[in-house]
C-alpha cells in the first residue's frame, strides 16, 4: 500500500540539466529520510543524495556542487535538481524513502521503479 512514483528522466547533453521528482503515497504515517540512488551498467547501486526529515542533506562526492536534493513534506515528494551533467552521470536513478506505516515500530524502506538518465552528445 506504499508506492513511490518517479518522473523526470530522459536524454540530455553534457552540461545540461534535469530535475527528477518522486512522490510517495499509500498507508503512510510519516516519512523519515528520502533519497536518490543510481546504478550504471556493470556497476553497483550507489547513493547519490539523501535528505532527512529535518532537511539535513548528504551528497556523494561526485555530485557535490552540481546536484541539489529537496523535499516537500506536505506533498510527500523529493526532488533532485541535476546541473552540469556529465556522461558519467548516465544511470538508472532510483527514489528511496524510509516510511513509518504505524505509530509503534521503526521505518520500512521503499523503492521506486527507476528512471533512466542518459547524458550524451
mmCIF file of C-alpha atoms in Angstrom:
data_model
loop_
_atom_site.group_PDB
_atom_site.id
_atom_site.type_symbol
_atom_site.label_atom_id
_atom_site.label_comp_id
_atom_site.label_asym_id
_atom_site.label_seq_id
_atom_site.Cartn_x
_atom_site.Cartn_y
_atom_site.Cartn_z
ATOM 1 C CA UNK A 1 0.000 0.000 0.000
ATOM 2 C CA UNK A 2 3.055 2.286 -0.219
ATOM 3 C CA UNK A 3 4.225 3.433 -3.628
ATOM 4 C CA UNK A 4 6.951 5.724 -4.931
ATOM 5 C CA UNK A 5 6.352 7.214 -8.369
ATOM 6 C CA UNK A 6 9.276 8.809 -10.216
ATOM 7 C CA UNK A 7 9.386 11.211 -13.135
ATOM 8 C CA UNK A 8 11.787 13.498 -14.971
ATOM 9 C CA UNK A 9 14.337 11.168 -16.523
ATOM 10 C CA UNK A 10 15.446 11.470 -20.113
ATOM 11 C CA UNK A 11 18.220 12.283 -22.555
ATOM 12 C CA UNK A 12 20.298 15.413 -22.047
ATOM 13 C CA UNK A 13 23.527 16.804 -23.491
ATOM 14 C CA UNK A 14 26.662 17.224 -21.363
ATOM 15 C CA UNK A 15 26.415 20.419 -19.357
ATOM 16 C CA UNK A 16 22.637 20.284 -19.371
ATOM 17 C CA UNK A 17 20.152 19.928 -16.533
ATOM 18 C CA UNK A 18 17.354 17.617 -15.443
ATOM 19 C CA UNK A 19 15.013 17.612 -12.479
ATOM 20 C CA UNK A 20 13.843 14.291 -11.060
ATOM 21 C CA UNK A 21 10.753 14.051 -8.869
ATOM 22 C CA UNK A 22 9.396 11.288 -6.656
ATOM 23 C CA UNK A 23 6.069 11.190 -4.831
ATOM 24 C CA UNK A 24 5.202 8.784 -2.019
ATOM 25 C CA UNK A 25 1.642 7.624 -1.480
ATOM 26 C CA UNK A 26 -0.322 4.967 0.366
ATOM 27 C CA UNK A 27 -0.624 3.968 4.007
ATOM 28 C CA UNK A 28 1.951 6.353 5.436
ATOM 29 C CA UNK A 29 2.017 7.764 8.941
ATOM 30 C CA UNK A 30 5.118 9.831 8.259
ATOM 31 C CA UNK A 31 8.182 9.858 6.023
ATOM 32 C CA UNK A 32 11.629 9.850 7.592
ATOM 33 C CA UNK A 33 14.597 10.123 5.241
ATOM 34 C CA UNK A 34 14.304 10.194 1.450
ATOM 35 C CA UNK A 35 16.977 9.877 -1.173
ATOM 36 C CA UNK A 36 18.208 9.095 -4.637
ATOM 37 C CA UNK A 37 20.460 6.245 -5.744
ATOM 38 C CA UNK A 38 21.780 5.358 -9.173
ATOM 39 C CA UNK A 39 23.076 2.295 -10.962
ATOM 40 C CA UNK A 40 25.111 2.303 -14.157
ATOM 41 C CA UNK A 41 25.553 -0.807 -16.327
ATOM 42 C CA UNK A 42 28.018 -3.223 -14.751
ATOM 43 C CA UNK A 43 28.246 -1.235 -11.536
ATOM 44 C CA UNK A 44 26.766 -1.447 -8.048
ATOM 45 C CA UNK A 45 23.950 0.814 -6.989
ATOM 46 C CA UNK A 46 25.373 3.876 -5.260
ATOM 47 C CA UNK A 47 23.995 6.629 -3.098
ATOM 48 C CA UNK A 48 23.625 9.986 -4.827
ATOM 49 C CA UNK A 49 21.949 12.155 -2.197
ATOM 50 C CA UNK A 50 19.786 11.869 0.907
ATOM 51 C CA UNK A 51 17.643 14.285 2.872
ATOM 52 C CA UNK A 52 16.370 13.733 6.403
ATOM 53 C CA UNK A 53 13.044 14.743 7.905
ATOM 54 C CA UNK A 54 14.800 17.827 9.284
ATOM 55 C CA UNK A 55 16.187 18.576 5.778
ATOM 56 C CA UNK A 56 19.781 17.673 6.593
ATOM 57 C CA UNK A 57 21.443 16.574 3.345
ATOM 58 C CA UNK A 58 24.272 14.317 2.244
ATOM 59 C CA UNK A 59 25.792 14.027 -1.227
ATOM 60 C CA UNK A 60 28.168 11.712 -2.985
ATOM 61 C CA UNK A 61 31.496 13.432 -3.645
ATOM 62 C CA UNK A 62 30.998 13.005 -7.381
ATOM 63 C CA UNK A 63 27.871 15.199 -7.432
ATOM 64 C CA UNK A 64 28.642 17.832 -4.795
ATOM 65 C CA UNK A 65 28.164 21.325 -6.161
ATOM 66 C CA UNK A 66 26.149 20.071 -9.132
ATOM 67 C CA UNK A 67 23.126 18.265 -7.665
ATOM 68 C CA UNK A 68 20.620 19.534 -5.106
ATOM 69 C CA UNK A 69 18.113 17.391 -3.210
ATOM 70 C CA UNK A 70 14.960 18.864 -1.696
ATOM 71 C CA UNK A 71 11.654 17.692 -0.254
ATOM 72 C CA UNK A 72 8.074 18.830 0.188
ATOM 73 C CA UNK A 73 6.600 17.208 3.284
ATOM 74 C CA UNK A 74 3.019 18.252 2.505
ATOM 75 C CA UNK A 75 3.179 16.517 -0.876
ATOM 76 C CA UNK A 76 5.450 13.695 0.372
ATOM 77 C CA UNK A 77 7.806 14.411 -2.501
ATOM 78 C CA UNK A 78 11.554 14.503 -3.016
ATOM 79 C CA UNK A 79 13.290 16.188 -5.952
ATOM 80 C CA UNK A 80 16.782 16.013 -7.377
ATOM 81 C CA UNK A 81 17.954 19.006 -9.391
ATOM 82 C CA UNK A 82 20.867 17.919 -11.571
ATOM 83 C CA UNK A 83 23.020 20.595 -13.200
ATOM 84 C CA UNK A 84 26.243 20.477 -15.226
ATOM 85 C CA UNK A 85 25.539 16.877 -16.144
ATOM 86 C CA UNK A 86 28.408 14.671 -17.291
ATOM 87 C CA UNK A 87 28.421 11.428 -19.312
ATOM 88 C CA UNK A 88 29.467 9.558 -16.171
ATOM 89 C CA UNK A 89 26.141 10.579 -14.591
ATOM 90 C CA UNK A 90 24.379 8.219 -17.005
ATOM 91 C CA UNK A 91 22.489 5.625 -14.959
ATOM 92 C CA UNK A 92 19.114 4.453 -13.784
ATOM 93 C CA UNK A 93 18.115 6.676 -10.873
ATOM 94 C CA UNK A 94 16.024 5.222 -8.050
ATOM 95 C CA UNK A 95 13.979 7.054 -5.461
ATOM 96 C CA UNK A 96 14.039 5.718 -1.902
ATOM 97 C CA UNK A 97 12.019 6.537 1.213
ATOM 98 C CA UNK A 98 12.080 5.310 4.810
ATOM 99 C CA UNK A 99 8.434 5.277 5.867
ATOM 100 C CA UNK A 100 6.600 4.899 9.176
ATOM 101 C CA UNK A 101 3.484 2.814 8.492
ATOM 102 C CA UNK A 102 2.339 2.642 12.129
ATOM 103 C CA UNK A 103 2.893 4.536 15.377
ATOM 104 C CA UNK A 104 4.772 1.790 17.241
ATOM 105 C CA UNK A 105 7.656 0.496 15.156
ATOM 106 C CA UNK A 106 10.511 1.827 13.091
ATOM 107 C CA UNK A 107 10.671 2.527 9.390
ATOM 108 C CA UNK A 108 10.394 0.375 6.300
ATOM 109 C CA UNK A 109 12.340 1.124 3.134
ATOM 110 C CA UNK A 110 10.577 1.511 -0.211
ATOM 111 C CA UNK A 111 11.933 1.998 -3.711
ATOM 112 C CA UNK A 112 10.667 3.465 -6.934
ATOM 113 C CA UNK A 113 10.838 1.664 -10.268
ATOM 114 C CA UNK A 114 13.753 3.753 -11.514
ATOM 115 C CA UNK A 115 14.070 6.333 -14.258
ATOM 116 C CA UNK A 116 16.750 6.405 -16.958
ATOM 117 C CA UNK A 117 19.067 9.400 -17.202
ATOM 118 C CA UNK A 118 21.323 9.470 -20.260
ATOM 119 C CA UNK A 119 23.939 12.188 -20.744
ATOM 120 C CA UNK A 120 25.315 12.129 -24.269
ATOM 121 C CA UNK A 121 26.089 14.344 -27.245
#
